[in-house]
Coordinates of C-alpha atoms and ligand atoms in Angstrom, one line a residue:
M26 CA 8.2 15.9 -226.9
S27 CA 8.3 17.3 -223.4
K28 CA 6.1 14.3 -222.2
K29 CA 8.8 11.9 -223.6
F30 CA 11.4 13.8 -221.7
N31 CA 9.3 13.7 -218.6
I32 CA 9.2 9.9 -218.8
I33 CA 12.9 9.7 -219.3
K34 CA 13.5 12.1 -216.4
K35 CA 11.2 10.3 -214.1
Y36 CA 12.2 6.7 -214.8
I37 CA 15.7 6.8 -216.3
T38 CA 17.7 9.8 -215.2
N39 CA 16.1 10.1 -211.8
E40 CA 19.0 10.0 -209.4
D41 CA 16.7 8.9 -206.5
L42 CA 16.4 5.5 -208.1
A43 CA 19.0 2.7 -207.8
V44 CA 21.2 2.1 -210.9
S45 CA 19.7 -1.4 -211.3
H46 CA 16.2 0.1 -211.1
R47 CA 16.9 2.6 -213.8
L48 CA 18.5 0.0 -216.0
M49 CA 15.4 -2.2 -215.6
N50 CA 13.2 0.8 -216.6
I51 CA 15.3 1.2 -219.8
I52 CA 14.7 -2.4 -220.7
L53 CA 11.0 -2.3 -219.7
L54 CA 10.3 0.9 -221.6
M55 CA 12.1 -0.5 -224.6
G56 CA 10.1 -3.7 -224.3
L57 CA 6.8 -1.9 -223.9
F58 CA 7.4 -0.1 -227.1
I59 CA 9.0 -2.8 -229.2
S60 CA 6.8 -5.8 -228.3
P61 CA 3.5 -4.2 -229.7
V62 CA 5.3 -3.1 -232.8
C63 CA 6.6 -6.6 -233.4
L64 CA 3.1 -8.0 -232.7
I65 CA 1.5 -5.7 -235.3
F66 CA 4.3 -6.5 -237.7
D67 CA 3.8 -10.3 -237.2
L68 CA 0.1 -10.0 -237.7
A69 CA 0.5 -7.8 -240.8
I70 CA 2.8 -10.3 -242.5
G71 CA 0.1 -13.0 -241.8
S72 CA 1.5 -14.9 -238.9
A73 CA -1.0 -17.1 -237.0
I74 CA -2.4 -15.5 -233.8
R75 CA -1.1 -18.5 -231.9
S76 CA 2.5 -17.7 -232.8
A77 CA 2.0 -14.1 -231.5
I78 CA 0.9 -15.4 -228.0
P79 CA 4.5 -15.2 -226.6
L80 CA 4.7 -11.6 -227.7
I81 CA 1.4 -10.8 -226.0
F82 CA 2.7 -12.6 -222.9
L83 CA 6.0 -10.7 -223.0
F84 CA 4.1 -7.4 -223.3
L85 CA 2.0 -8.3 -220.2
L86 CA 5.1 -9.4 -218.3
F87 CA 6.7 -5.9 -219.1
V88 CA 3.5 -4.2 -217.9
V89 CA 3.4 -6.2 -214.6
S90 CA 7.1 -5.7 -213.9
F91 CA 6.9 -1.9 -214.7
V92 CA 3.9 -1.5 -212.3
L93 CA 5.7 -3.6 -209.6
A94 CA 8.9 -1.5 -209.9
N95 CA 7.5 2.0 -210.3
V96 CA 4.0 2.0 -208.8
V97 CA 4.3 -0.6 -206.0
K98 CA 8.0 0.5 -205.7
K99 CA 9.3 -3.0 -205.3
A100 CA 12.1 -2.8 -207.9
N101 CA 14.1 -5.9 -206.8
F102 CA 10.9 -8.0 -206.6
A103 CA 10.0 -6.7 -210.1
G104 CA 13.5 -7.7 -211.3
I105 CA 13.1 -11.2 -209.9
V106 CA 9.6 -11.7 -211.5
L107 CA 10.9 -10.4 -214.9
T108 CA 14.0 -12.5 -215.0
V109 CA 12.6 -15.7 -213.5
V110 CA 9.6 -15.7 -215.9
S111 CA 11.6 -14.7 -219.0
T112 CA 14.7 -16.9 -218.4
N113 CA 13.0 -20.0 -217.0
C114 CA 9.7 -20.0 -219.0
L115 CA 9.5 -17.7 -222.0
V116 CA 12.9 -18.0 -223.5
P117 CA 13.0 -21.9 -223.1
Y118 CA 9.6 -22.0 -224.8
L119 CA 10.9 -19.8 -227.7
Y120 CA 14.0 -22.0 -227.8
F121 CA 12.0 -25.1 -228.8
R122 CA 9.7 -23.1 -231.1
D123 CA 12.2 -21.1 -233.0
G124 CA 15.1 -23.4 -234.0
G125 CA 16.9 -24.6 -230.9
R126 CA 20.7 -24.7 -231.0
Y127 CA 20.6 -24.3 -234.8
S128 CA 19.4 -20.7 -234.5
G129 CA 20.2 -17.5 -232.5
M130 CA 18.3 -18.9 -229.5
P131 CA 21.4 -19.9 -227.4
M132 CA 22.5 -16.3 -227.5
W133 CA 19.1 -15.2 -226.2
L134 CA 19.5 -17.6 -223.3
L135 CA 22.9 -16.0 -222.6
L136 CA 21.5 -12.5 -222.7
S137 CA 18.6 -13.2 -220.5
S138 CA 21.0 -14.7 -217.9
V139 CA 23.1 -11.5 -218.1
F140 CA 20.0 -9.5 -217.1
V141 CA 19.7 -11.6 -213.9
W142 CA 23.0 -10.1 -212.8
L143 CA 22.1 -6.6 -213.9
L144 CA 18.6 -6.3 -212.5
I145 CA 18.5 -8.2 -209.2
K146 CA 20.3 -7.3 -206.0
G147 CA 21.4 -9.5 -203.0
W148 CA 21.2 -13.2 -202.6
A149 CA 18.3 -13.5 -205.1
V150 CA 20.8 -13.2 -207.9
I151 CA 22.5 -16.4 -207.0
A152 CA 19.2 -18.2 -206.5
V153 CA 17.9 -17.1 -209.9
Y154 CA 21.2 -17.8 -211.6
V155 CA 21.3 -21.3 -210.2
S156 CA 17.8 -21.9 -211.4
N157 CA 18.9 -20.7 -214.9
I158 CA 21.8 -23.2 -214.9
I159 CA 19.4 -26.1 -214.0
V160 CA 16.8 -25.0 -216.6
Y161 CA 19.4 -24.5 -219.4
A162 CA 21.0 -27.8 -218.7
G163 CA 17.5 -29.4 -218.9
I164 CA 16.8 -27.7 -222.2
F165 CA 20.1 -28.9 -223.8
Y166 CA 19.6 -32.4 -222.4
Y167 CA 16.0 -32.6 -223.6
E168 CA 16.9 -31.2 -227.0
Y169 CA 19.7 -33.9 -227.3
T170 CA 17.5 -36.8 -226.2
H171 CA 14.3 -35.5 -228.0
P172 CA 15.5 -33.6 -231.1
E173 CA 12.0 -33.9 -232.6
T174 CA 10.6 -31.5 -230.0
V175 CA 12.6 -28.6 -231.6
T176 CA 11.0 -26.8 -234.5
R177 CA 13.9 -26.1 -236.9
L178 CA 13.8 -23.0 -239.0
A179 CA 12.9 -23.4 -242.7
D180 CA 16.5 -24.0 -244.0
G181 CA 20.2 -23.3 -243.4
Q182 CA 19.8 -19.8 -244.8
A183 CA 17.0 -18.9 -242.4
E184 CA 19.2 -20.3 -239.6
S185 CA 22.1 -18.2 -240.6
I186 CA 20.0 -15.0 -240.9
D187 CA 18.5 -15.7 -237.5
I188 CA 22.0 -16.1 -235.9
V189 CA 23.3 -12.9 -237.6
C190 CA 20.2 -10.9 -236.6
G191 CA 20.4 -12.3 -233.1
I192 CA 24.1 -11.1 -232.9
Y193 CA 23.1 -7.6 -234.1
V194 CA 20.2 -7.2 -231.7
I195 CA 22.1 -8.6 -228.7
V196 CA 25.2 -6.5 -229.3
L197 CA 22.9 -3.4 -229.7
I198 CA 21.2 -4.2 -226.4
L199 CA 24.4 -4.9 -224.5
G200 CA 25.9 -1.7 -226.1
I201 CA 23.1 0.4 -224.8
I202 CA 23.5 -1.1 -221.4
F203 CA 27.2 -0.5 -221.3
K204 CA 26.8 3.0 -222.6
F205 CA 24.3 3.7 -219.9
Q206 CA 26.6 2.3 -217.2
S207 CA 29.7 4.2 -218.4
K208 CA 27.6 7.4 -218.8
L209 CA 26.6 7.0 -215.2
Y210 CA 30.1 6.3 -214.1
E211 CA 31.5 9.3 -216.0
K212 CA 28.8 11.5 -214.5
K213 CA 29.5 10.3 -211.0
K214 CA 33.2 10.7 -211.6
A215 CA 32.7 14.3 -212.7
E216 CA 30.5 15.0 -209.7
L217 CA 33.1 13.5 -207.4
E218 CA 35.9 15.5 -209.0
E219 CA 33.7 18.7 -208.5
K220 CA 33.1 17.8 -204.9
E221 CA 36.8 17.1 -204.4
N222 CA 37.7 20.5 -205.8
E223 CA 35.0 22.1 -203.6
L224 CA 36.4 20.2 -200.6
M225 CA 39.9 21.3 -201.4
E226 CA 38.8 24.9 -201.7
I227 CA 37.0 24.6 -198.3
N228 CA 40.0 23.0 -196.8
E229 CA 42.2 25.8 -198.1
K230 CA 39.8 28.4 -196.7
L231 CA 39.7 26.5 -193.4
K232 CA 43.5 26.4 -193.3
K233 CA 43.7 30.1 -193.9
A234 CA 41.1 30.8 -191.3
N235 CA 43.0 28.6 -188.9
E236 CA 46.2 30.4 -189.6
A237 CA 44.4 33.7 -189.2
K238 CA 43.1 32.4 -185.8
S239 CA 46.6 31.3 -184.7
V240 CA 48.1 34.7 -185.7
F241 CA 45.3 36.5 -184.0
L242 CA 45.7 34.5 -180.8
A243 CA 49.4 34.9 -180.9
S244 CA 49.2 38.6 -181.3
M245 CA 46.4 38.9 -178.7
S246 CA 48.6 36.9 -176.3
H247 CA 51.5 39.3 -177.1
E248 CA 49.4 42.4 -176.6
I249 CA 48.0 41.2 -173.3
R250 CA 51.3 40.0 -172.0
T251 CA 52.9 43.4 -172.6
P252 CA 50.7 45.3 -170.1
I253 CA 50.7 42.3 -167.7
N254 CA 54.5 42.6 -167.7
A255 CA 54.2 46.1 -166.4
I256 CA 51.6 45.2 -163.8
V257 CA 53.4 42.1 -162.5
G258 CA 56.9 43.8 -162.5
M259 CA 55.7 47.0 -160.8
N260 CA 53.7 45.0 -158.3
E261 CA 56.7 42.9 -157.4
M262 CA 58.5 46.1 -156.6
V263 CA 55.6 47.2 -154.3
L264 CA 55.7 43.8 -152.6
R265 CA 59.5 44.0 -152.2
E266 CA 59.6 47.6 -150.9
S267 CA 56.5 48.1 -148.9
D268 CA 56.2 47.4 -145.1
D269 CA 52.6 48.6 -144.9
D270 CA 50.4 45.6 -144.4
N271 CA 47.5 47.2 -146.3
V272 CA 49.6 48.0 -149.3
I273 CA 51.0 44.5 -149.2
S274 CA 47.5 43.0 -149.2
Y275 CA 46.4 45.2 -152.1
A276 CA 49.5 44.2 -154.0
S277 CA 48.9 40.6 -153.2
N278 CA 45.5 40.9 -154.8
I279 CA 46.9 42.5 -157.9
E280 CA 49.5 39.6 -158.0
S281 CA 46.7 37.0 -157.9
A282 CA 44.5 38.8 -160.4
S283 CA 47.3 39.2 -162.9
G284 CA 48.2 35.6 -162.4
T285 CA 44.6 34.6 -163.3
L286 CA 44.7 36.8 -166.3
L287 CA 48.0 35.3 -167.4
S288 CA 46.8 31.8 -166.9
L289 CA 43.7 32.6 -169.0
V290 CA 45.9 33.8 -171.9
N291 CA 48.1 30.7 -171.5
D292 CA 45.1 28.4 -171.5
I293 CA 43.8 29.9 -174.7
L294 CA 47.2 29.5 -176.4
D295 CA 47.6 26.0 -175.1
F296 CA 44.1 25.0 -176.3
T297 CA 44.9 26.4 -179.7
K298 CA 48.1 24.4 -179.8
I299 CA 46.4 21.2 -178.8
D300 CA 43.5 21.8 -181.1
S301 CA 45.7 22.2 -184.1
G302 CA 47.9 19.2 -183.2
L303 CA 50.9 21.4 -182.5
M304 CA 51.4 20.7 -178.8
E305 CA 54.7 18.9 -178.3
I306 CA 55.7 16.9 -175.2
I307 CA 59.3 17.7 -174.4
P308 CA 60.7 15.3 -171.9
D309 CA 63.8 16.1 -169.8
D310 CA 65.2 15.3 -166.4
Y311 CA 63.5 17.1 -163.5
E312 CA 63.2 17.2 -159.8
L313 CA 59.8 16.1 -158.6
Y314 CA 60.1 18.0 -155.3
S315 CA 60.6 21.3 -157.1
V316 CA 57.4 20.7 -159.2
L317 CA 55.4 19.8 -156.2
N318 CA 56.8 22.7 -154.3
D319 CA 55.9 25.2 -157.0
C320 CA 52.3 23.8 -157.3
Y321 CA 51.8 23.7 -153.6
T322 CA 53.2 27.2 -153.0
L323 CA 51.1 28.6 -155.8
L324 CA 47.8 27.3 -154.3
E325 CA 48.6 27.3 -150.5
L326 CA 47.9 31.0 -150.0
R327 CA 44.8 30.8 -152.1
A328 CA 43.4 27.9 -150.2
A329 CA 44.3 29.5 -146.8
G330 CA 42.5 32.7 -148.0
K331 CA 39.3 30.6 -148.3
G332 CA 39.9 28.9 -144.9
L333 CA 40.8 25.6 -146.5
S334 CA 43.6 23.3 -145.5
L335 CA 45.8 22.1 -148.3
E336 CA 47.7 18.9 -147.5
L337 CA 50.2 17.1 -149.6
V338 CA 50.8 13.4 -148.8
N339 CA 53.4 11.4 -150.7
A340 CA 55.0 8.1 -150.9
P341 CA 58.5 8.9 -149.3
D342 CA 60.2 6.3 -151.5
I343 CA 59.0 8.0 -154.7
P344 CA 62.0 8.7 -157.0
A345 CA 63.4 12.2 -156.4
N346 CA 64.3 12.7 -160.1
L347 CA 62.2 11.9 -163.1
Y348 CA 62.4 12.1 -166.8
G349 CA 59.3 13.6 -168.4
D350 CA 57.7 16.9 -169.4
E351 CA 58.0 18.9 -166.2
I352 CA 56.1 21.9 -167.6
R353 CA 53.1 19.9 -168.5
I354 CA 53.1 17.8 -165.3
R355 CA 53.2 21.1 -163.4
Q356 CA 50.3 22.5 -165.5
I357 CA 48.2 19.4 -164.9
I358 CA 48.7 19.4 -161.1
T359 CA 48.1 23.2 -160.9
N360 CA 44.9 22.9 -162.9
L361 CA 43.5 20.2 -160.6
L362 CA 44.6 22.0 -157.4
T363 CA 43.1 25.3 -158.8
N364 CA 39.8 23.7 -159.4
A365 CA 39.8 22.0 -156.0
V366 CA 40.3 25.4 -154.3
K367 CA 37.8 27.1 -156.6
Y368 CA 35.0 24.6 -156.1
T369 CA 35.5 24.0 -152.4
D370 CA 33.8 26.4 -149.9
N371 CA 35.0 24.7 -146.7
G372 CA 36.9 21.7 -145.5
S373 CA 40.1 20.5 -147.0
I374 CA 42.0 19.6 -150.1
T375 CA 44.4 16.6 -150.1
M376 CA 46.8 15.9 -152.8
T377 CA 48.3 12.4 -152.8
V378 CA 51.4 11.7 -154.8
G379 CA 52.4 8.1 -155.3
F380 CA 53.7 5.7 -158.0
T381 CA 53.7 2.2 -159.2
E382 CA 56.3 0.4 -161.2
N383 CA 55.4 0.2 -164.9
D384 CA 56.7 -2.4 -167.3
T385 CA 54.8 -1.2 -170.3
P386 CA 55.5 2.5 -170.9
L387 CA 53.1 4.1 -173.3
Y388 CA 55.1 7.0 -174.6
L389 CA 58.5 7.0 -173.1
S390 CA 60.5 4.3 -174.8
N391 CA 63.2 2.9 -172.6
E392 CA 65.1 1.6 -175.6
D393 CA 67.8 4.2 -175.3
A394 CA 68.1 3.8 -171.5
P395 CA 67.2 0.1 -170.8
N396 CA 68.5 0.1 -167.3
E397 CA 66.3 2.9 -166.0
R398 CA 63.1 2.3 -164.1
L399 CA 59.8 3.2 -165.6
I400 CA 57.0 4.3 -163.2
D401 CA 53.4 5.4 -163.3
L402 CA 53.3 8.7 -161.5
R403 CA 49.9 8.9 -159.7
V404 CA 48.6 12.2 -158.5
S405 CA 45.2 12.5 -156.9
V406 CA 43.5 15.7 -155.7
K407 CA 40.6 15.2 -153.3
D408 CA 38.4 18.0 -152.1
T409 CA 35.4 18.3 -149.8
G410 CA 33.8 20.8 -152.1
R411 CA 30.5 21.2 -154.1
G412 CA 31.0 18.0 -156.1
I413 CA 29.7 17.4 -159.6
S414 CA 26.3 16.2 -160.7
E415 CA 25.9 13.0 -162.7
T416 CA 25.0 14.9 -165.9
G417 CA 27.9 17.3 -165.2
L418 CA 30.3 14.3 -165.1
K419 CA 29.4 13.4 -168.7
S420 CA 30.5 16.6 -170.3
L421 CA 33.2 17.5 -167.7
F422 CA 36.2 17.2 -170.1
N423 CA 34.6 19.0 -173.1
S424 CA 36.3 22.2 -174.1
F425 CA 34.6 25.5 -173.3
T426 CA 32.0 23.6 -171.2
R427 CA 31.3 24.6 -167.7
V428 CA 29.1 22.1 -165.8
D429 CA 26.6 22.7 -163.0
E430 CA 26.6 26.4 -164.0
K431 CA 23.7 27.4 -161.8
K432 CA 25.5 26.0 -158.7
N433 CA 28.8 27.5 -159.7
K434 CA 27.7 30.8 -161.2
N435 CA 29.7 32.9 -158.7
I436 CA 32.9 31.1 -159.7
E437 CA 35.0 32.5 -162.6
G438 CA 36.1 30.1 -165.3
T439 CA 36.2 29.3 -169.0
G440 CA 35.7 25.6 -169.1
L441 CA 39.1 25.0 -170.7
G442 CA 41.2 23.8 -167.8
L443 CA 40.0 20.2 -167.6
A444 CA 39.9 19.8 -171.4
I445 CA 43.5 20.8 -171.5
T446 CA 44.4 18.7 -168.5
K447 CA 42.9 15.6 -170.1
Q448 CA 44.5 16.1 -173.5
L449 CA 47.9 16.8 -172.0
T450 CA 47.6 13.7 -169.8
E451 CA 46.7 11.6 -172.8
L452 CA 49.4 13.1 -175.0
M453 CA 51.9 11.8 -172.3
G454 CA 50.3 8.4 -172.5
G455 CA 48.5 8.8 -169.2
R456 CA 44.8 8.8 -168.1
I457 CA 42.6 10.9 -165.9
D458 CA 39.7 9.6 -163.7
V459 CA 37.2 11.4 -161.6
T460 CA 34.8 10.4 -158.8
S461 CA 32.5 12.9 -157.3
Q462 CA 29.4 13.2 -155.2
E463 CA 27.3 16.4 -155.1
G464 CA 27.7 18.2 -151.7
V465 CA 30.4 15.8 -150.6
G466 CA 33.4 16.4 -152.8
S467 CA 35.4 15.3 -155.8
E468 CA 38.6 13.3 -156.5
F469 CA 40.5 13.7 -159.7
T470 CA 43.3 11.2 -160.4
V471 CA 45.9 11.3 -163.1
V472 CA 48.3 8.5 -163.9
I473 CA 51.2 9.4 -166.1
P474 CA 54.1 7.2 -167.2
Q475 CA 57.5 8.7 -166.3
R476 CA 61.1 7.4 -166.1
A477 CA 62.9 7.3 -162.8
V478 CA 66.4 8.9 -163.0
G479 CA 68.9 7.5 -160.5
N480 CA 68.0 5.8 -157.2
A481 CA 67.6 8.9 -154.9
T482 CA 64.1 9.1 -153.2
M483 CA 62.3 12.3 -152.5
G484 CA 61.4 11.7 -148.8
D485 CA 58.5 13.3 -147.1
F486 CA 57.3 16.5 -148.9
S487 CA 55.7 18.2 -145.9
E488 CA 58.8 17.8 -143.8
R489 CA 61.1 19.3 -146.5
F490 CA 58.6 22.0 -147.3
R491 CA 58.4 23.1 -143.6
R492 CA 62.2 23.2 -143.2
K493 CA 62.5 25.4 -146.3
K494 CA 59.7 27.6 -145.3
N495 CA 61.3 28.3 -142.0
A496 CA 64.4 29.4 -143.8
G497 CA 62.6 32.6 -144.7
R498 CA 60.1 33.7 -147.3
K499 CA 60.8 37.4 -148.0
Y500 CA 62.6 38.3 -151.2
K501 CA 66.3 38.3 -151.1
V502 CA 68.6 39.2 -154.0
S503 CA 70.6 36.1 -154.9
F504 CA 73.8 38.0 -156.0
I505 CA 75.3 41.4 -156.5
A506 CA 77.4 42.5 -159.4
P507 CA 78.2 46.2 -159.1
E508 CA 80.8 46.1 -161.9
A509 CA 78.4 44.4 -164.4
R510 CA 76.8 46.5 -167.1
I511 CA 73.6 45.6 -168.8
L512 CA 71.7 47.1 -171.7
V513 CA 67.9 46.8 -171.8
V514 CA 66.2 47.5 -175.1
D515 CA 62.4 48.0 -175.3
D516 CA 60.2 50.5 -177.1
L517 CA 58.0 50.9 -174.0
E518 CA 59.3 53.0 -171.2
V519 CA 57.3 51.1 -168.6
N520 CA 59.0 47.8 -169.6
L521 CA 62.4 49.4 -169.3
K522 CA 61.4 50.6 -165.9
V523 CA 60.2 47.2 -164.8
V524 CA 63.5 45.5 -165.7
T525 CA 65.6 48.3 -164.2
M526 CA 63.6 48.0 -160.9
L527 CA 63.7 44.2 -160.8
L528 CA 67.5 44.2 -161.2
K529 CA 68.0 47.1 -158.9
N530 CA 69.2 45.0 -156.0
T531 CA 71.9 43.3 -158.0
E532 CA 73.6 46.7 -158.1
A533 CA 74.5 46.1 -161.7
K534 CA 74.7 49.2 -163.9
I535 CA 71.6 49.2 -166.1
D536 CA 71.4 51.3 -169.3
T537 CA 68.2 51.5 -171.4
A538 CA 67.5 52.1 -175.0
T539 CA 64.0 52.7 -176.6
G540 CA 64.7 51.2 -180.0
G541 CA 67.1 49.4 -182.3
E542 CA 69.0 52.5 -183.4
A543 CA 69.5 53.7 -179.8
C544 CA 70.6 50.1 -178.9
L545 CA 73.3 50.1 -181.6
K546 CA 74.5 53.5 -180.5
A547 CA 74.7 52.6 -176.8
Y548 CA 76.4 49.3 -177.7
E549 CA 79.1 51.1 -179.6
S550 CA 79.9 53.6 -176.9
N551 CA 79.8 51.3 -173.8
D552 CA 81.0 47.9 -172.8
Y553 CA 78.1 45.6 -171.9
D554 CA 78.1 42.2 -170.3
V555 CA 74.5 41.3 -171.3
V556 CA 72.0 42.8 -173.7
L557 CA 68.2 42.2 -173.1
L558 CA 66.5 42.9 -176.4
D559 CA 62.8 43.1 -177.1
H560 CA 61.5 41.8 -180.4
M561 CA 58.4 43.8 -181.5
M562 CA 59.7 47.4 -181.8
P563 CA 58.7 50.0 -184.4
E564 CA 61.2 50.9 -187.1
M565 CA 64.0 48.5 -186.3
D566 CA 62.7 45.4 -184.6
G567 CA 64.7 43.1 -182.3
M568 CA 65.6 40.6 -185.0
E569 CA 67.0 43.4 -187.3
T570 CA 68.8 45.0 -184.3
L571 CA 70.5 41.8 -183.5
K572 CA 71.6 41.3 -187.1
Q573 CA 73.1 44.8 -187.2
L574 CA 74.7 44.4 -183.8
K575 CA 76.3 41.1 -184.8
K576 CA 77.9 42.8 -187.8
S577 CA 79.7 45.4 -185.6
K578 CA 83.4 45.0 -185.0
K579 CA 82.8 45.4 -181.3
Y580 CA 80.5 42.4 -181.2
M581 CA 82.9 40.3 -183.2
A582 CA 85.6 41.0 -180.7
K583 CA 83.5 40.4 -177.6
R584 CA 80.4 38.4 -178.5
T585 CA 78.2 39.9 -175.8
P586 CA 75.3 37.6 -174.9
V587 CA 72.0 38.9 -176.2
V588 CA 68.8 37.6 -174.6
A589 CA 65.4 38.0 -176.2
L590 CA 63.0 39.5 -173.7
T591 CA 59.6 39.3 -175.4
A592 CA 55.9 38.9 -175.0
N593 CA 55.9 36.3 -177.8
A594 CA 55.2 33.1 -176.0
T595 CA 53.8 31.1 -179.0
L596 CA 54.8 27.5 -179.7
G597 CA 58.2 27.4 -181.3
A598 CA 59.0 31.0 -180.4
E599 CA 62.0 30.0 -178.3
K600 CA 63.4 28.0 -181.2
I601 CA 62.9 30.9 -183.6
Y602 CA 64.8 33.3 -181.3
L603 CA 67.6 30.8 -180.7
D604 CA 67.9 30.0 -184.4
T605 CA 68.0 33.7 -185.2
G606 CA 71.1 34.1 -183.1
F607 CA 69.8 35.1 -179.6
D608 CA 71.7 33.4 -176.8
D609 CA 68.6 32.9 -174.7
Y610 CA 65.0 33.7 -174.4
L611 CA 62.7 35.1 -171.6
T612 CA 59.0 35.7 -171.8
K613 CA 57.1 38.6 -170.4
P614 CA 55.7 39.0 -167.9
V615 CA 59.1 38.4 -166.4
K616 CA 59.6 37.6 -162.7
G617 CA 62.4 39.1 -160.7
E618 CA 63.9 35.7 -159.9
E619 CA 63.9 34.5 -163.5
L620 CA 65.6 37.8 -164.6
E621 CA 68.2 37.5 -161.9
A622 CA 68.9 33.9 -162.9
M623 CA 69.3 34.8 -166.5
I624 CA 71.7 37.7 -165.8
L625 CA 73.7 35.4 -163.4
K626 CA 74.0 32.9 -166.2
Y627 CA 75.6 35.3 -168.6
I628 CA 77.7 37.9 -166.7
P629 CA 81.4 37.0 -166.2
E630 CA 81.9 35.0 -162.9
E631 CA 84.6 37.5 -161.6
L632 CA 82.0 40.2 -161.5
V633 CA 79.5 38.2 -159.4
K634 CA 79.3 38.1 -155.7
K635 CA 76.8 35.4 -154.6
L636 CA 74.9 36.0 -151.5
S637 CA 74.1 33.3 -148.9
Q638 CA 70.8 33.1 -147.1
G639 CA 72.1 35.1 -144.2
D640 CA 73.3 38.1 -146.2
E641 CA 71.1 41.1 -145.8
N642 CA 70.7 43.0 -148.9
E643 CA 67.2 44.1 -148.9
E644 CA 66.3 47.7 -149.5
Ligands
LIG2 P1 36.5 26.1 -165.3 O1 36.8 25.8 -163.9 O2 37.3 27.2 -165.9 O3 35.0 26.4 -165.5 P2 37.4 23.5 -166.0 O4 37.5 22.8 -167.3 O5 38.6 23.5 -165.1 O6 36.8 24.9 -166.3 O7 36.2 22.7 -165.3 C1 35.0 22.4 -166.0 C2 33.9 22.3 -165.0 O8 34.1 21.2 -164.1 C3 33.8 23.5 -164.0 O9 32.9 24.5 -164.6 C4 33.1 22.9 -162.8 O10 31.7 22.9 -162.9 C5 33.6 21.4 -162.8 N1 34.7 21.1 -161.9 C6 36.0 21.0 -162.1 N2 36.7 20.7 -161.0 C7 35.8 20.6 -160.0 C8 35.9 20.3 -158.6 N3 37.1 20.0 -158.0 N4 34.7 20.2 -157.9 C9 33.5 20.5 -158.5 N5 33.4 20.8 -159.8 C10 34.5 20.9 -160.6

């Protein structure tokens, strides 16, 4: 019993064999069993040995085909041998011997041709089938022209019995084959369904893990931003108020280190957004000079600190105002400049900004503004630094991959900057190229489609920058508003102190509250022009506080602007705050200038006294 099952397992249910091979094994095993039984039966009822020769031949054919398919492992070849010999030789011989078209033989011709399609793969099917057509046509023609060559069965009754028996046997064989095929199909379908369910489960788990990752990263970013806010804010006060060169130099170092820490947090957040397909390009009008100015100013001191010259050359006729995603353009340029400064030990860095007219924008459709000019903004950053090896160039844009690590082991980095730069560039329909030679330097070039807004040109950057620089660099408060009253709400004392200090020079009256309850109380008893409200606070958080505040009669009468001041900088955070009912949104760490600008935007004009460049109002 177990032996029988072993044979079935090995030759029929074995999943390693092709379906046609397994089907052939069913036919061969059936043939190997049935043909000797028939032979013995024939001889037992007294048939002449001559008439049993085809059965012996058929048995041998089954043996040879079985060996070819399962020992020599040439299943297709075995199928060809089996079908060619049986359809073109054996069955035609039996046709003439056992009654021709007046018996069940035509059905056997048909069945043997069906096997051709079931057992053979590839072009051989067509070849064998065509040979069948020719042989069968020959058989019928020869039978028609030489009817005497056909040995008719004994009488009409024998012919009818032969036809009926043929129908039974053929239907049985075809039934077994179809059952086998449909069993296989059902099994495969069940397996696929199981796999699909498993995949769905895995997918669900991955989704959850990804959500957990995003939540973790968002809260990590929040937690890190909160202390950075204190460091940056307090440090800004030190820089503003100190005249001691040593102290200023220490504070400058703190400023640059906290900047690095912040950009690391931002990089990780950005990478997560891009990775999960959530990064959005948000185009708007912007001033190119202001972007270049910010990038240049950010890196100028760092380059000078390493004894490097940083030069910015531009095409003076470049449009002054563009339409595109200013924040991402700024990020791309800053990344390239930061790398150039990081990986250059001496010499110079040259940033070249130019443009070409572009008739075929990739991501900015000009359908809604057909008269505006489309350009390819081209920014290249060339350095005389360490350069990149040929192997390094191959994996340069992979995330979390730092190249030439041995050479650059003294330089801090995460290997995220260029991956983000490339993906942002491509999201905007642009491209990035790099050429580099070890020991000589590198040049990174980005080309990004933008729309020109208006006809004004930017002029020479260096010239404008020099003029502005000479106008004075030290911090100056931009306005004073001694009559204005501002309420700052945050659960951390240090954050309250930072905002109070940063707004000190505006002379506005600043009140603080360390939680939602305290905020509502203060709001009821005083008249505020702006409320700066933190989100994550224990007990009553910022959202709830805002809800309660908006319910108060006082708010309904005055509608004091409420600005969210939060360490939550995740994608979509701004929209969430604005949708909740905040009037505006500021992220921590907050800069003095940003804070002043926000306050200026919301306090009544009659309370503000703007200060011109010349007004001295420093402490
Ligand atoms: P990080 O600088 O944080 O390691 P990046 O993704 O910005 O990550 O850069 C990846 C790698 O590319 C760096 O580790 C560095 O080896 C190489 N690289 C990038 N810019 C330059 C450059 N201007 N000169 C030489 N090597 C560079």
